[in-house]
PDB file of C-alpha atoms in Angstrom:
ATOM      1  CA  UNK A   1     -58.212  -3.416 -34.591  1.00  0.00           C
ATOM      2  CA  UNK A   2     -56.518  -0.095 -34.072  1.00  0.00           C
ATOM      3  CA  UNK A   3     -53.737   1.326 -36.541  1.00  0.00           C
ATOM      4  CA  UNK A   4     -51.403   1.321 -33.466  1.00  0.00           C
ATOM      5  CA  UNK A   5     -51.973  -2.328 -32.620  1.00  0.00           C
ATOM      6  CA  UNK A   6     -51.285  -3.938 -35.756  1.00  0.00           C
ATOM      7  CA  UNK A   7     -47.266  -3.314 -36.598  1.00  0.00           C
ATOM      8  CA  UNK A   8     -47.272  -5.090 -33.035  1.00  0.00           C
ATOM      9  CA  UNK A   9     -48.663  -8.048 -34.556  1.00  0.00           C
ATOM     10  CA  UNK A  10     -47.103  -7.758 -38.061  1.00  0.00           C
ATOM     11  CA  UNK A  11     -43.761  -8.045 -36.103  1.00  0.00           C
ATOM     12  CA  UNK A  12     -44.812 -10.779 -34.175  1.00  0.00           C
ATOM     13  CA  UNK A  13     -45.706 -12.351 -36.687  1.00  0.00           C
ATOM     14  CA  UNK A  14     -42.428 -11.933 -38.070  1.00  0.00           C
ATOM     15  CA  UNK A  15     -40.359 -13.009 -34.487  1.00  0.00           C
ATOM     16  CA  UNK A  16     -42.786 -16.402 -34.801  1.00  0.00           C
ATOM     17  CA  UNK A  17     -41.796 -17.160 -39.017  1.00  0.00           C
ATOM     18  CA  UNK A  18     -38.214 -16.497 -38.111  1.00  0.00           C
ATOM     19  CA  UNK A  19     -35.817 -19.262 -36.250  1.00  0.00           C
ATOM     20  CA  UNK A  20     -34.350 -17.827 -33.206  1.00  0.00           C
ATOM     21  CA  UNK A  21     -31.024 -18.356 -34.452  1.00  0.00           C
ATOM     22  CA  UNK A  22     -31.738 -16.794 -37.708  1.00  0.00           C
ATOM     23  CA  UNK A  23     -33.179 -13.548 -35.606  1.00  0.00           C
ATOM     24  CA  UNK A  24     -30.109 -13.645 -33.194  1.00  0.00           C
ATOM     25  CA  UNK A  25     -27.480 -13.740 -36.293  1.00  0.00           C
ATOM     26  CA  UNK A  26     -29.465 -10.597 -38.142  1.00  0.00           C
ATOM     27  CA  UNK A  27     -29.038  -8.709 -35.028  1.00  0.00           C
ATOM     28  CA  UNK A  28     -25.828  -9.803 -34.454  1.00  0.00           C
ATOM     29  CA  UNK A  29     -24.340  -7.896 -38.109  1.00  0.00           C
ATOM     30  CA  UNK A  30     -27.468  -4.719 -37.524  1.00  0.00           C
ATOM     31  CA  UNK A  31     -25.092  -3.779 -34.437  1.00  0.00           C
ATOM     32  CA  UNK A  32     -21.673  -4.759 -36.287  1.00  0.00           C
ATOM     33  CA  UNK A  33     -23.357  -2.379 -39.053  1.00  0.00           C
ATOM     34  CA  UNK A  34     -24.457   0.151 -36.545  1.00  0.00           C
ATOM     35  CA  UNK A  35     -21.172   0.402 -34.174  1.00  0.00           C
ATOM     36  CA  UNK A  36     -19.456   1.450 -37.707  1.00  0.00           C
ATOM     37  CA  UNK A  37     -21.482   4.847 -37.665  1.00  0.00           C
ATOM     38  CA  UNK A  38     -20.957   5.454 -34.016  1.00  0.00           C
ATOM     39  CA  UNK A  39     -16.950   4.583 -34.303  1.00  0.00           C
ATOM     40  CA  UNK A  40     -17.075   7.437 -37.293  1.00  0.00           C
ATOM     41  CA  UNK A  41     -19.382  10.396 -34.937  1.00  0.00           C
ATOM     42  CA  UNK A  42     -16.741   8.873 -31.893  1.00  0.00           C
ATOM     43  CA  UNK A  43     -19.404   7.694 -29.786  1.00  0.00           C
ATOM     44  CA  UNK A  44     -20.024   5.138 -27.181  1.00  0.00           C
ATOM     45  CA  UNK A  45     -22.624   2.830 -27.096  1.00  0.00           C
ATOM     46  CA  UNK A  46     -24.277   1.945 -23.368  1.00  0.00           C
ATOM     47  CA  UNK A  47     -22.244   4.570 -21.619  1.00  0.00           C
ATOM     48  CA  UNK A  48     -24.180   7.378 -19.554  1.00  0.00           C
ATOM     49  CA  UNK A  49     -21.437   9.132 -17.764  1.00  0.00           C
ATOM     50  CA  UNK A  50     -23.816  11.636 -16.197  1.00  0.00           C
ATOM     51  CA  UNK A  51     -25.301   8.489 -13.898  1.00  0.00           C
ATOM     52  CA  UNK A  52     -21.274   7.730 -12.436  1.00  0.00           C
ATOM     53  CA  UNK A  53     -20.842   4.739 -15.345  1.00  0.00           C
ATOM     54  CA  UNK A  54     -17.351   4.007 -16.072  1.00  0.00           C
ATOM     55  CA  UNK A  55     -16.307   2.852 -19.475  1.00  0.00           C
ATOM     56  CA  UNK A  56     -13.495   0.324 -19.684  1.00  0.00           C
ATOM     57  CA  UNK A  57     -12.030  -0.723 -23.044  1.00  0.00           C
ATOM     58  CA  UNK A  58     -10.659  -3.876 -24.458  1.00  0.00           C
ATOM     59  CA  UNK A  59     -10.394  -3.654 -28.371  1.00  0.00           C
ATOM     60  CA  UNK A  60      -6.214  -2.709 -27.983  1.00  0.00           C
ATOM     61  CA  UNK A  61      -5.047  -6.109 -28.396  1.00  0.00           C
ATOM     62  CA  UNK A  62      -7.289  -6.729 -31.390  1.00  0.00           C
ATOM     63  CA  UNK A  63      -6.204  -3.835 -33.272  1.00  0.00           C
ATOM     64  CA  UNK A  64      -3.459  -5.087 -35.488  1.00  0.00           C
ATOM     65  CA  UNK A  65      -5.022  -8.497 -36.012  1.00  0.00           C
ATOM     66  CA  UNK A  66      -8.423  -6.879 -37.511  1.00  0.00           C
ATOM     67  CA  UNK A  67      -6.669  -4.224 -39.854  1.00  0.00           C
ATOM     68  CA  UNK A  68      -4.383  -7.250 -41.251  1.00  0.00           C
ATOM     69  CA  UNK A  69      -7.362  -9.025 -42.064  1.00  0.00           C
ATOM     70  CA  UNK A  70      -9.107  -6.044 -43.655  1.00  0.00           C
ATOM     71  CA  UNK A  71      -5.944  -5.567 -45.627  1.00  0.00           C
ATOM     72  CA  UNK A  72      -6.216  -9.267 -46.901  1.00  0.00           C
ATOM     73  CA  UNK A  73      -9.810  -8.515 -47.812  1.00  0.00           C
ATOM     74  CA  UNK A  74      -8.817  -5.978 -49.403  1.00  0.00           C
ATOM     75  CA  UNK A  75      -6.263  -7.636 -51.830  1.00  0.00           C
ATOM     76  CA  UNK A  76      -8.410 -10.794 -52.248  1.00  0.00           C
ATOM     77  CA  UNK A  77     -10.745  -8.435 -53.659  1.00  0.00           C
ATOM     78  CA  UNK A  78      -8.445  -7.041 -56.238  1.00  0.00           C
ATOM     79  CA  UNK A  79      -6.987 -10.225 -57.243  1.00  0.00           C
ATOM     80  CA  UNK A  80     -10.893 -11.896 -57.557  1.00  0.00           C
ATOM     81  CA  UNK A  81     -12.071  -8.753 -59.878  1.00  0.00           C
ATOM     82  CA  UNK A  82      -8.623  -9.116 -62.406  1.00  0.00           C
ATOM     83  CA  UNK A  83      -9.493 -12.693 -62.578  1.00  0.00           C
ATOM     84  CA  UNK A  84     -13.040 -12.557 -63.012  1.00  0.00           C
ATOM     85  CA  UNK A  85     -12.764  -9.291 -65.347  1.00  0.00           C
ATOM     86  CA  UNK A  86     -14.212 -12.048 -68.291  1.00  0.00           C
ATOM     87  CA  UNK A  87     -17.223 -13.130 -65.957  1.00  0.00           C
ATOM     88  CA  UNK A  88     -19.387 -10.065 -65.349  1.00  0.00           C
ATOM     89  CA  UNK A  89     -22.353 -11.979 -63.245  1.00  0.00           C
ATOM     90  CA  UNK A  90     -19.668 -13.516 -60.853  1.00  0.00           C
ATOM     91  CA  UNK A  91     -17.618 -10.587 -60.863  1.00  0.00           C
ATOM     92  CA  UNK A  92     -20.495  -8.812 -60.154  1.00  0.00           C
ATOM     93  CA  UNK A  93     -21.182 -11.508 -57.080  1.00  0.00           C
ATOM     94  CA  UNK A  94     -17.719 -11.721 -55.597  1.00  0.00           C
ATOM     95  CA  UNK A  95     -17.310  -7.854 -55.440  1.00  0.00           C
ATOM     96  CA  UNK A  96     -20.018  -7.535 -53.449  1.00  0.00           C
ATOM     97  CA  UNK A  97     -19.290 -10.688 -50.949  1.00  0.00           C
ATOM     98  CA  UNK A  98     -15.516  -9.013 -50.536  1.00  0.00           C
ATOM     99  CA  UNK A  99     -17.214  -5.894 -49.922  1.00  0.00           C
ATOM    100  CA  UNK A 100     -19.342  -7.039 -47.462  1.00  0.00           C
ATOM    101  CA  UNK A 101     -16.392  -8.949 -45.941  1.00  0.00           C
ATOM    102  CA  UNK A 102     -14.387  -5.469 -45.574  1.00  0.00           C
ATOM    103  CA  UNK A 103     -17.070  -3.535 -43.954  1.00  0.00           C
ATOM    104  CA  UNK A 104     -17.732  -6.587 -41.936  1.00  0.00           C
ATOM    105  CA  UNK A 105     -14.204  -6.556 -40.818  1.00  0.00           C
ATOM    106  CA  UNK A 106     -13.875  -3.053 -39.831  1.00  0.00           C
ATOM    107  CA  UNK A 107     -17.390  -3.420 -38.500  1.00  0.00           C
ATOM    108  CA  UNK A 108     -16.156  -6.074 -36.018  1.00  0.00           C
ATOM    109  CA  UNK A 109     -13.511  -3.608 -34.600  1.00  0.00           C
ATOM    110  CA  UNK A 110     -15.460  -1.213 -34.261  1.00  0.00           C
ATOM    111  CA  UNK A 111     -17.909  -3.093 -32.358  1.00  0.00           C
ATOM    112  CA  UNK A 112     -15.233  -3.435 -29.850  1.00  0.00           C
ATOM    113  CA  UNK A 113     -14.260   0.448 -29.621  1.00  0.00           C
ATOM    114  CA  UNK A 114     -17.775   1.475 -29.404  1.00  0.00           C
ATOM    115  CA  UNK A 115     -18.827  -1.161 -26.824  1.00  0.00           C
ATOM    116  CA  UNK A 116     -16.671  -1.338 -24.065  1.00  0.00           C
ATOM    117  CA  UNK A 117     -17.044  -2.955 -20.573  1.00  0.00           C
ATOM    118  CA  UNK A 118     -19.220  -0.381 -18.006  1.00  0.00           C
ATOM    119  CA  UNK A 119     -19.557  -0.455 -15.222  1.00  0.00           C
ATOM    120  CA  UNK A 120     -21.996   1.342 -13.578  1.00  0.00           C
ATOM    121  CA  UNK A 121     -22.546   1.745  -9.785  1.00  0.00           C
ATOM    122  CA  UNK A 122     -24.414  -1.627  -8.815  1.00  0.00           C
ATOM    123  CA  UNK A 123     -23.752  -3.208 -12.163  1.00  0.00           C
ATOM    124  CA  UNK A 124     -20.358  -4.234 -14.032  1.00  0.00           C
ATOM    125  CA  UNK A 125     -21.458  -5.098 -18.040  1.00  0.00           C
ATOM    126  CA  UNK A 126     -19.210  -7.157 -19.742  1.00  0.00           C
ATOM    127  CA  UNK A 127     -18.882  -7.267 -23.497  1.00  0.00           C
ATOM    128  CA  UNK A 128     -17.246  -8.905 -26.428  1.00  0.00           C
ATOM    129  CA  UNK A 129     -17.664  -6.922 -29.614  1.00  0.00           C
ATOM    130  CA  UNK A 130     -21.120  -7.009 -30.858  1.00  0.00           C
ATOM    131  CA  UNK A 131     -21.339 -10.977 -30.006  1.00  0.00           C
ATOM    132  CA  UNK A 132     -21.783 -10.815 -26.206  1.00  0.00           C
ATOM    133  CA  UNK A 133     -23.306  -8.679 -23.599  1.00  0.00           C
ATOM    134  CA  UNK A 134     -23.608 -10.049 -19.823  1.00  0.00           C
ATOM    135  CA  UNK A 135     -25.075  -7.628 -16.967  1.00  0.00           C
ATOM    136  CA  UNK A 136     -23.407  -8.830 -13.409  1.00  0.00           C
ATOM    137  CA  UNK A 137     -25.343  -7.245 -10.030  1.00  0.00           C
ATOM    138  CA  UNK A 138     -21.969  -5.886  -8.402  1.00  0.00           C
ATOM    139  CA  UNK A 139     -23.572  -8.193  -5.041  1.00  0.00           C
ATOM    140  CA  UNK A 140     -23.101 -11.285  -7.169  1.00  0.00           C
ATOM    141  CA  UNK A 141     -18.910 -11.028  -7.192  1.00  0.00           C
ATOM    142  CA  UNK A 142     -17.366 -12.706  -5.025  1.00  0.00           C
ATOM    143  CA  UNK A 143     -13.744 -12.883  -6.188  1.00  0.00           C
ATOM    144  CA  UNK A 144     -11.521 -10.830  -8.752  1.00  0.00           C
ATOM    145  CA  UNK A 145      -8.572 -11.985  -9.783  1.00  0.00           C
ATOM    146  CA  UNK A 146      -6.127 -10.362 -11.950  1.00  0.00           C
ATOM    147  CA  UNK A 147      -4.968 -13.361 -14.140  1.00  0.00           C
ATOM    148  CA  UNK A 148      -3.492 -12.965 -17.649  1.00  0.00           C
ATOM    149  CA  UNK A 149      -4.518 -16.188 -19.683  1.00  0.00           C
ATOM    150  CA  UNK A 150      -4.155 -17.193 -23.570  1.00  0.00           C
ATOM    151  CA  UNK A 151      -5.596 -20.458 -23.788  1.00  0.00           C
ATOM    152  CA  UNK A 152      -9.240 -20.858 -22.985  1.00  0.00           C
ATOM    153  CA  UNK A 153     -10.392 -24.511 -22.426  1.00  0.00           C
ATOM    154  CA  UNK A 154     -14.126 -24.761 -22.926  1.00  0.00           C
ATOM    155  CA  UNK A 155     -15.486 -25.857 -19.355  1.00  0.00           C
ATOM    156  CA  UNK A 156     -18.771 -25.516 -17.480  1.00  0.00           C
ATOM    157  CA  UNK A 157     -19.958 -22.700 -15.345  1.00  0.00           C
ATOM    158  CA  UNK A 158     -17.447 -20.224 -17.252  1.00  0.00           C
ATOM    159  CA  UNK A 159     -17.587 -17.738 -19.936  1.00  0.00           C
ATOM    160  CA  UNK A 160     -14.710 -16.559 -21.575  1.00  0.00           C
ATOM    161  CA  UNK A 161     -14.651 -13.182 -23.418  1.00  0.00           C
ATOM    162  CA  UNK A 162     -10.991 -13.480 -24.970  1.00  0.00           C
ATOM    163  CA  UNK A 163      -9.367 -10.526 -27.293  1.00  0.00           C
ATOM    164  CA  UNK A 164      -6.980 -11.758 -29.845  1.00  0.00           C
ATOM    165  CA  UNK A 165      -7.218 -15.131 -27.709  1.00  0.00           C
ATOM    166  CA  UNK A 166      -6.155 -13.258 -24.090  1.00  0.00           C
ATOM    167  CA  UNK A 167      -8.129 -12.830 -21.006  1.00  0.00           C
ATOM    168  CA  UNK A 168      -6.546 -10.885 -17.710  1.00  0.00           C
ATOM    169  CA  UNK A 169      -9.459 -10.780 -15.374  1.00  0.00           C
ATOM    170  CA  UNK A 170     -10.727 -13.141 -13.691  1.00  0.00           C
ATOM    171  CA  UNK A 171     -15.005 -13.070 -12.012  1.00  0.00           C
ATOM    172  CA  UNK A 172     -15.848 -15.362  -9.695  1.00  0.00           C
ATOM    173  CA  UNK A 173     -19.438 -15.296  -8.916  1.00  0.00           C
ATOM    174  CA  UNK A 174     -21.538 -16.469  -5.685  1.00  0.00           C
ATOM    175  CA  UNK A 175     -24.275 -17.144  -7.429  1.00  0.00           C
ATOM    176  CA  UNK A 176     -25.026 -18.236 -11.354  1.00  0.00           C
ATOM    177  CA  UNK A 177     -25.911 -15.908 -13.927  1.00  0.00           C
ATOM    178  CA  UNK A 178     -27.180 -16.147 -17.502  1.00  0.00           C
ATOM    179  CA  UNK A 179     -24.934 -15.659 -20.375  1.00  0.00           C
ATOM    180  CA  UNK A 180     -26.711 -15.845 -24.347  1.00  0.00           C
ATOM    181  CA  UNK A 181     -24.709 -16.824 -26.880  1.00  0.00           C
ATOM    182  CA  UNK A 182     -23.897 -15.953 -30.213  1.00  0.00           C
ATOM    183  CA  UNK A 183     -27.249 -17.422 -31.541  1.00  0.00           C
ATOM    184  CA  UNK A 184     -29.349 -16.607 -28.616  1.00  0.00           C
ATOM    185  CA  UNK A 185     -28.739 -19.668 -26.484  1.00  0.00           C
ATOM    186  CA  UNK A 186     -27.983 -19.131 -22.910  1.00  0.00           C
ATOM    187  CA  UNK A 187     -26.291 -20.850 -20.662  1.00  0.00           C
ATOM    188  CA  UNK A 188     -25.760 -20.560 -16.745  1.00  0.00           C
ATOM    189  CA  UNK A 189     -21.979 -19.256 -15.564  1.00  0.00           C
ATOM    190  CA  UNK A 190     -20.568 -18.640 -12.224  1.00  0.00           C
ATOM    191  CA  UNK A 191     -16.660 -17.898 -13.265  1.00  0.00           C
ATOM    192  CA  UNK A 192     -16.438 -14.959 -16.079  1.00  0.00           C
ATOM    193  CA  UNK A 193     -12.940 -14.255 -18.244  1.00  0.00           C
ATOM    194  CA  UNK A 194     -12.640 -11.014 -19.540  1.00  0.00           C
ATOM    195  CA  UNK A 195     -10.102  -8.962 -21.192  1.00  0.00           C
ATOM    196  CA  UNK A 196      -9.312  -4.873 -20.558  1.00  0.00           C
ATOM    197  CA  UNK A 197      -6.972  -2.703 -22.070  1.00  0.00           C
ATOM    198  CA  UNK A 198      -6.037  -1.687 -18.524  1.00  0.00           C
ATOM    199  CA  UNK A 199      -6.874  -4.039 -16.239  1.00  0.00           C
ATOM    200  CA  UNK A 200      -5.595  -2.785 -13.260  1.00  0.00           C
ATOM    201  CA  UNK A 201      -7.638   0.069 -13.497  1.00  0.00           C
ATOM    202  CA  UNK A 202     -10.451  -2.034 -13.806  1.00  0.00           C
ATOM    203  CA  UNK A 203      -9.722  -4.474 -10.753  1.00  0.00           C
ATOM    204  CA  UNK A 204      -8.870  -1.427  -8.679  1.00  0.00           C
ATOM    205  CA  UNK A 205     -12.740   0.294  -9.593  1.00  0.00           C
ATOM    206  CA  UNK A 206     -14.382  -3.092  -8.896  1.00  0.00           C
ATOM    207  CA  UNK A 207     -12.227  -3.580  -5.822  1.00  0.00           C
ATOM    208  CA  UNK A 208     -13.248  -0.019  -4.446  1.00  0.00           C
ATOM    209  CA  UNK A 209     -17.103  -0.199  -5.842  1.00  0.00           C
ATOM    210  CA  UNK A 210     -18.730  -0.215  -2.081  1.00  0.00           C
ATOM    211  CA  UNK A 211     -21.706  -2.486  -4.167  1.00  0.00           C
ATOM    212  CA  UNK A 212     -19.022  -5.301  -4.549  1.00  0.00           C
ATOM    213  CA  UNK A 213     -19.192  -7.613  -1.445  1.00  0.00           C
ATOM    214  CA  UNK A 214     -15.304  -9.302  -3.273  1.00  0.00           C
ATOM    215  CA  UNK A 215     -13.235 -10.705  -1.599  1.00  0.00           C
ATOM    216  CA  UNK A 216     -10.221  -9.193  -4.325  1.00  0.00           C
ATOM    217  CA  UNK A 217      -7.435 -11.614  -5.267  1.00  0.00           C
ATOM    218  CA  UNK A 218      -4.354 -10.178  -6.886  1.00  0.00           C
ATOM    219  CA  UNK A 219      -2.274 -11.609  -9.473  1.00  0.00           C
ATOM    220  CA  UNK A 220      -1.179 -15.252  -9.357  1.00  0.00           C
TER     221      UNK A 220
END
């Protein structure tokens, strides 16, 4: 056995001791963690301009909603250390779950800044946050609609990637493609929901992407 061959097996070993979900759900807060230090150097994650990809954003809506929160976390955590100022042990534990719950907020958001949708030129990747990330072949659309929604019924065959509960684009696809889920299950869709900051701009580079065979819908 060769040095080089055995951290392959010692994380293998590791992949087969850990549930799927459990591995899916660590990942899941190492990129929430991670998209906080590229939000501070104001960096982009998945976007290589210098091969013609096209970075669309859709964290706007979001914005107030998530700093709200954080401010709530915030104040929870002042009120939990005056009343616990007698209890050093959980003192000691609720600090660092409101903590956690802070950076995890702010984490969240800027998951969203740092990963926008990109489309590239044969390829349109769709994101929500750190939680999902579907590659669509530009050949697969069929149909692009631009259709503002707020209520998203669950329903199969479609994948909705809502921002502070909206959509406004509309994917439908000619043939299926596999979305994973939060914990790593996956799930065939032919009809994706997204939301964009600008959405026109979106619908008019997918409309005029010569990869996209669409037949372009506008708004209904």
């Amino acid at each position: 056995m060769t040095s080089r061959t055995r951290p392959h097996r010692w994380t293998d070993r590791l992949r087969s001791a850990a549930p799927a979900p459990l591995r899916h759900f660590a990942g899941h807060e190492l990129r929430v963690l991670a998209s906080l230090v590229l939000w501070v150097a104001r960096r982009r994650h998945g976007v290589n301009e210098a091969v013609g990809e096209r970075a669309f954003g859709h964290a706007r809506g979001q914005a107030p909603v998530m700093y709200g929160l954080t401010f709530v976390c915030v104040v929870e955590a002042f009120g939990m250390s005056v009343l616990l100022r007698g209890c050093p042990t959980a003192h000691a534990v609720m600090l660092f779950i409101d903590v956690y719950s802070v950076i995890l907020m702010i984490g969240i958001h800027a998951a969203s800044v740092t990963r926008p949708h990109v489309l590239s030129p044969d390829t349109l990747r769709v994101r929500q946050g750190a939680h999902r990330d579907l590659r669509i072949p530009l050949a697969l659309v069929g149909a692009v609609r631009s259709e503002q929604l707020f209520t998203h019924e669950p329903a199969d065959g479609v994948l909705a990637l809502p921002v502070a509960s909206t959509t406004s684009l509309a994917l439908t696809l000619t043939e299926p493609v596999t979305a994973v889920g939060f914990l790593g299950k996956g799930r065939e869709v032919t009809t994706v929901r997204l939301q964009a900051d600008e959405p026109e701009r979106l619908y008019e580079a997918l409309r005029g992407n010569p990869a996209a065979r669409a037949s372009h819908t506008g708004a209904n």
